[in-house]
Amino acid sequence: MFDDRKDAGQELARALSKYGEQDALVLGIPRGGAEIAYEVAHHLNADMSLLVTRKLPMPSNPEAGFGAIAEDGSTYIHEDAEAWLSEDDMKRIIEAQRKEVERRVSVLRGGEKLPPIEDRTIILVDDGLAMGSTMRASINMCKNMKARIIIVGVPVSGSRTAGQIEKLVDDLIVLEIPPYFRAVAQAYANWHDVSDAEVKSIISKWQDEHK
């Protein structure tokens, strides 16, 4: 469906064109959402930053999660989490991921604060939605910080997750909803795990262009 994240970001940017005159703030969820955010913000002539959110991984299967935590402490916890994990395990995992969020804010954003969110149009983007936990925590954070309008834009999502996220925001833009969705990576011809260095490079490029 997409050559790579740059291609997906450019297509998503065109789909979000109607928000180009709203003084929007585009927030990418790193690491995979950084390049998507760059392309969207560039096309919309909007502000851009990274909203750091982390999945809360299951001890037995780190690829699966029971929720997510955003950088202000806003969380999303799956409704069945207490049936899967003890309260102590949940607290331990949340604290570990809170520290990783702090590390990523320091490394990826240089410790800088987010631009103002209150009373703004916020466009949350990522390279795709699987379970949607990190996006839910990000939405919760934007609501807690009193965003005026919250839009979620992603290149690909499963239909169930898209339906759930749509109910939480003012607008949802998804370019592709495959009938047999297995993972975000299936939508990309060229897929790799994004490194901290790549994200820092994208942010540096953005900052150089907007001095």
mmCIF file of C-alpha atoms in Angstrom:
data_model
loop_
_atom_site.group_PDB
_atom_site.id
_atom_site.type_symbol
_atom_site.label_atom_id
_atom_site.label_comp_id
_atom_site.label_asym_id
_atom_site.label_seq_id
_atom_site.Cartn_x
_atom_site.Cartn_y
_atom_site.Cartn_z
ATOM 1 C CA MET A 1 0.000 0.000 0.000
ATOM 2 C CA PHE A 2 2.903 2.360 0.831
ATOM 3 C CA ASP A 3 6.542 2.324 -0.205
ATOM 4 C CA ASP A 4 7.750 3.548 3.185
ATOM 5 C CA ARG A 5 6.852 5.961 5.986
ATOM 6 C CA LYS A 6 7.747 8.985 3.865
ATOM 7 C CA ASP A 7 5.343 7.869 1.141
ATOM 8 C CA ALA A 8 2.626 7.119 3.710
ATOM 9 C CA GLY A 9 3.153 10.479 5.401
ATOM 10 C CA GLN A 10 2.804 12.357 2.129
ATOM 11 C CA GLU A 11 -0.438 10.545 1.274
ATOM 12 C CA LEU A 12 -1.801 11.154 4.763
ATOM 13 C CA ALA A 13 -0.829 14.815 4.529
ATOM 14 C CA ARG A 14 -2.953 15.240 1.416
ATOM 15 C CA ALA A 15 -5.890 13.563 3.154
ATOM 16 C CA LEU A 16 -5.541 16.031 6.043
ATOM 17 C CA SER A 17 -5.329 19.121 3.815
ATOM 18 C CA LYS A 18 -8.599 20.565 5.143
ATOM 19 C CA TYR A 19 -6.837 21.254 8.459
ATOM 20 C CA GLY A 20 -4.135 23.358 6.850
ATOM 21 C CA GLU A 21 -5.630 26.727 7.887
ATOM 22 C CA GLN A 22 -6.365 25.967 11.520
ATOM 23 C CA ASP A 23 -3.072 26.732 13.286
ATOM 24 C CA ALA A 24 -2.801 23.012 13.914
ATOM 25 C CA LEU A 25 -0.157 21.248 15.973
ATOM 26 C CA VAL A 26 0.926 17.903 14.547
ATOM 27 C CA LEU A 27 2.130 15.465 17.195
ATOM 28 C CA GLY A 28 3.881 12.300 16.060
ATOM 29 C CA ILE A 29 4.037 9.275 18.339
ATOM 30 C CA PRO A 30 7.642 8.076 18.211
ATOM 31 C CA ARG A 31 9.367 6.340 16.975
ATOM 32 C CA GLY A 32 7.360 5.274 13.919
ATOM 33 C CA GLY A 33 5.203 8.388 13.835
ATOM 34 C CA ALA A 34 8.073 10.874 13.586
ATOM 35 C CA GLU A 35 8.490 10.808 9.808
ATOM 36 C CA ILE A 36 4.719 10.721 9.316
ATOM 37 C CA ALA A 37 4.421 13.846 11.479
ATOM 38 C CA TYR A 38 7.160 15.623 9.549
ATOM 39 C CA GLU A 39 5.437 15.068 6.202
ATOM 40 C CA VAL A 40 2.003 16.062 7.522
ATOM 41 C CA ALA A 41 3.228 19.212 9.265
ATOM 42 C CA HIS A 42 5.313 20.219 6.247
ATOM 43 C CA HIS A 43 2.324 19.892 3.915
ATOM 44 C CA LEU A 44 -0.080 21.696 6.263
ATOM 45 C CA ASN A 45 2.429 24.386 7.233
ATOM 46 C CA ALA A 46 1.638 23.441 10.827
ATOM 47 C CA ASP A 47 3.664 23.230 14.018
ATOM 48 C CA MET A 48 5.199 19.859 14.810
ATOM 49 C CA SER A 49 6.507 17.968 17.807
ATOM 50 C CA LEU A 50 6.607 14.491 19.316
ATOM 51 C CA LEU A 51 4.218 13.224 21.968
ATOM 52 C CA VAL A 52 6.044 10.426 23.764
ATOM 53 C CA THR A 53 3.832 7.487 24.662
ATOM 54 C CA ARG A 54 4.771 3.919 25.550
ATOM 55 C CA LYS A 55 2.922 0.634 25.427
ATOM 56 C CA LEU A 56 2.649 -1.254 28.727
ATOM 57 C CA PRO A 57 3.982 -4.681 27.696
ATOM 58 C CA MET A 58 2.805 -8.016 28.993
ATOM 59 C CA PRO A 59 5.632 -9.783 30.873
ATOM 60 C CA SER A 60 5.069 -13.034 28.982
ATOM 61 C CA ASN A 61 4.773 -11.378 25.567
ATOM 62 C CA PRO A 62 6.300 -7.907 25.196
ATOM 63 C CA GLU A 63 4.711 -7.497 21.764
ATOM 64 C CA ALA A 64 1.300 -7.557 23.436
ATOM 65 C CA GLY A 65 0.231 -4.899 25.901
ATOM 66 C CA PHE A 66 -2.350 -4.178 28.576
ATOM 67 C CA GLY A 67 -2.369 -0.425 27.982
ATOM 68 C CA ALA A 68 -0.112 2.594 27.473
ATOM 69 C CA ILE A 69 1.201 5.658 29.274
ATOM 70 C CA ALA A 70 1.810 9.166 27.913
ATOM 71 C CA GLU A 71 4.445 11.633 29.056
ATOM 72 C CA ASP A 72 2.162 13.558 31.436
ATOM 73 C CA GLY A 73 1.139 10.321 33.158
ATOM 74 C CA SER A 74 -2.122 9.935 31.237
ATOM 75 C CA THR A 75 -2.835 6.251 30.783
ATOM 76 C CA TYR A 76 -5.050 3.839 28.976
ATOM 77 C CA ILE A 77 -5.508 0.481 30.708
ATOM 78 C CA HIS A 78 -7.342 -2.360 28.999
ATOM 79 C CA GLU A 79 -10.561 -3.211 30.800
ATOM 80 C CA ASP A 80 -9.440 -6.839 31.302
ATOM 81 C CA ALA A 81 -5.949 -5.990 32.574
ATOM 82 C CA GLU A 82 -6.720 -6.943 36.179
ATOM 83 C CA ALA A 83 -7.621 -10.441 35.016
ATOM 84 C CA TRP A 84 -4.238 -10.807 33.317
ATOM 85 C CA LEU A 85 -1.853 -9.243 35.838
ATOM 86 C CA SER A 86 -1.514 -8.606 39.539
ATOM 87 C CA GLU A 87 -1.687 -5.039 40.798
ATOM 88 C CA ASP A 88 1.997 -5.207 41.780
ATOM 89 C CA ASP A 89 3.004 -6.361 38.283
ATOM 90 C CA MET A 90 1.000 -3.576 36.700
ATOM 91 C CA LYS A 91 2.583 -0.938 38.961
ATOM 92 C CA ARG A 92 6.074 -2.280 38.231
ATOM 93 C CA ILE A 93 5.544 -2.197 34.460
ATOM 94 C CA ILE A 94 3.950 1.253 34.539
ATOM 95 C CA GLU A 95 6.907 2.638 36.522
ATOM 96 C CA ALA A 96 9.428 1.061 34.124
ATOM 97 C CA GLN A 97 7.670 2.562 31.115
ATOM 98 C CA ARG A 98 7.319 5.935 32.833
ATOM 99 C CA LYS A 99 11.124 6.000 33.101
ATOM 100 C CA GLU A 100 11.457 5.034 29.426
ATOM 101 C CA VAL A 101 9.073 7.855 28.499
ATOM 102 C CA GLU A 102 11.261 10.292 30.452
ATOM 103 C CA ARG A 103 14.362 8.956 28.663
ATOM 104 C CA ARG A 104 12.757 9.390 25.260
ATOM 105 C CA VAL A 105 11.609 12.930 26.022
ATOM 106 C CA SER A 106 15.193 13.725 26.997
ATOM 107 C CA VAL A 107 16.792 12.002 24.001
ATOM 108 C CA LEU A 108 14.284 12.626 21.219
ATOM 109 C CA ARG A 109 13.067 16.113 22.191
ATOM 110 C CA GLY A 110 16.143 17.274 24.045
ATOM 111 C CA GLY A 111 14.035 17.546 27.171
ATOM 112 C CA GLU A 112 12.060 20.424 25.685
ATOM 113 C CA LYS A 113 8.435 20.933 26.649
ATOM 114 C CA LEU A 114 5.675 20.309 24.155
ATOM 115 C CA PRO A 115 4.244 23.346 22.375
ATOM 116 C CA PRO A 116 0.991 24.607 23.933
ATOM 117 C CA ILE A 117 -1.916 22.191 23.434
ATOM 118 C CA GLU A 118 -4.745 24.016 25.224
ATOM 119 C CA ASP A 119 -7.441 25.357 22.895
ATOM 120 C CA ARG A 120 -5.609 24.184 19.758
ATOM 121 C CA THR A 121 -6.369 21.821 16.902
ATOM 122 C CA ILE A 122 -4.208 18.775 17.568
ATOM 123 C CA ILE A 123 -3.436 16.218 14.869
ATOM 124 C CA LEU A 124 -2.111 12.987 16.365
ATOM 125 C CA VAL A 125 -0.300 10.779 13.869
ATOM 126 C CA ASP A 126 1.461 7.425 13.859
ATOM 127 C CA ASP A 127 2.559 4.970 11.192
ATOM 128 C CA GLY A 128 -0.505 2.835 11.912
ATOM 129 C CA LEU A 129 -2.894 1.518 14.544
ATOM 130 C CA ALA A 130 -2.695 -2.053 15.770
ATOM 131 C CA MET A 131 -4.327 -2.363 19.194
ATOM 132 C CA GLY A 132 -4.438 1.424 19.513
ATOM 133 C CA SER A 133 -3.220 1.605 23.124
ATOM 134 C CA THR A 134 -0.574 4.286 22.603
ATOM 135 C CA MET A 135 -2.993 6.378 20.589
ATOM 136 C CA ARG A 136 -5.628 6.109 23.324
ATOM 137 C CA ALA A 137 -3.163 7.297 25.965
ATOM 138 C CA SER A 138 -2.121 10.148 23.666
ATOM 139 C CA ILE A 139 -5.756 11.151 23.161
ATOM 140 C CA ASN A 140 -6.297 11.092 26.924
ATOM 141 C CA MET A 141 -3.309 13.386 27.397
ATOM 142 C CA CYS A 142 -4.567 15.873 24.812
ATOM 143 C CA LYS A 143 -7.980 15.891 26.455
ATOM 144 C CA ASN A 144 -6.408 16.422 29.879
ATOM 145 C CA MET A 145 -4.456 19.347 28.430
ATOM 146 C CA LYS A 146 -7.696 20.828 27.054
ATOM 147 C CA ALA A 147 -7.130 20.561 23.309
ATOM 148 C CA ARG A 148 -9.952 22.242 21.388
ATOM 149 C CA ILE A 149 -10.138 19.702 18.556
ATOM 150 C CA ILE A 150 -8.403 16.316 18.348
ATOM 151 C CA ILE A 151 -7.848 14.626 14.990
ATOM 152 C CA VAL A 152 -6.154 11.259 14.551
ATOM 153 C CA GLY A 153 -4.506 10.478 11.240
ATOM 154 C CA VAL A 154 -2.838 7.184 10.313
ATOM 155 C CA PRO A 155 -1.988 5.430 7.061
ATOM 156 C CA VAL A 156 -3.381 2.038 8.130
ATOM 157 C CA SER A 157 -5.513 0.440 10.840
ATOM 158 C CA GLY A 158 -7.571 -2.599 11.614
ATOM 159 C CA SER A 159 -11.290 -1.978 11.327
ATOM 160 C CA ARG A 160 -12.121 -2.696 14.977
ATOM 161 C CA THR A 161 -9.460 -0.367 16.348
ATOM 162 C CA ALA A 162 -10.425 2.351 13.885
ATOM 163 C CA GLY A 163 -14.026 2.137 15.051
ATOM 164 C CA GLN A 164 -12.992 2.427 18.693
ATOM 165 C CA ILE A 165 -10.673 5.383 18.147
ATOM 166 C CA GLU A 166 -13.225 7.212 15.986
ATOM 167 C CA LYS A 167 -15.568 7.456 18.976
ATOM 168 C CA LEU A 168 -12.918 9.222 21.060
ATOM 169 C CA VAL A 169 -11.944 12.088 18.738
ATOM 170 C CA ASP A 170 -13.402 14.813 16.559
ATOM 171 C CA ASP A 171 -12.155 13.258 13.328
ATOM 172 C CA LEU A 172 -10.315 10.124 12.253
ATOM 173 C CA ILE A 173 -8.497 9.817 8.936
ATOM 174 C CA VAL A 174 -7.338 6.319 7.962
ATOM 175 C CA LEU A 175 -6.061 5.755 4.445
ATOM 176 C CA GLU A 176 -6.283 1.956 4.383
ATOM 177 C CA ILE A 177 -8.271 -0.578 6.417
ATOM 178 C CA PRO A 178 -7.211 -4.012 5.085
ATOM 179 C CA PRO A 179 -9.850 -6.752 5.242
ATOM 180 C CA TYR A 180 -7.272 -9.113 6.755
ATOM 181 C CA PHE A 181 -5.271 -6.872 9.051
ATOM 182 C CA ARG A 182 -2.443 -8.559 10.964
ATOM 183 C CA ALA A 183 0.125 -5.853 11.652
ATOM 184 C CA VAL A 184 0.997 -2.292 10.669
ATOM 185 C CA ALA A 185 4.090 -3.537 8.827
ATOM 186 C CA GLN A 186 1.990 -5.369 6.224
ATOM 187 C CA ALA A 187 1.020 -2.016 4.691
ATOM 188 C CA TYR A 188 4.629 -1.069 3.905
ATOM 189 C CA ALA A 189 6.883 -2.420 1.156
ATOM 190 C CA ASN A 190 9.909 -1.176 3.088
ATOM 191 C CA TRP A 191 9.599 -1.530 6.843
ATOM 192 C CA HIS A 192 12.144 -1.259 9.616
ATOM 193 C CA ASP A 193 12.187 -0.413 13.301
ATOM 194 C CA VAL A 194 13.000 3.276 13.623
ATOM 195 C CA SER A 195 15.991 4.166 15.796
ATOM 196 C CA ASP A 196 16.436 7.074 18.205
ATOM 197 C CA ALA A 197 19.055 8.462 15.815
ATOM 198 C CA GLU A 198 16.569 8.536 12.923
ATOM 199 C CA VAL A 199 13.987 10.365 15.014
ATOM 200 C CA LYS A 200 16.579 12.913 16.185
ATOM 201 C CA SER A 201 17.607 13.451 12.567
ATOM 202 C CA ILE A 202 14.004 14.154 11.557
ATOM 203 C CA ILE A 203 13.551 16.623 14.406
ATOM 204 C CA SER A 204 16.852 18.344 13.602
ATOM 205 C CA LYS A 205 15.816 18.678 9.965
ATOM 206 C CA TRP A 206 12.495 20.210 11.028
ATOM 207 C CA GLN A 207 14.178 22.654 13.400
ATOM 208 C CA ASP A 208 16.718 23.698 10.768
ATOM 209 C CA GLU A 209 13.897 24.436 8.328
ATOM 210 C CA HIS A 210 11.987 26.533 10.869
ATOM 211 C CA LYS A 211 14.648 28.713 12.453
#
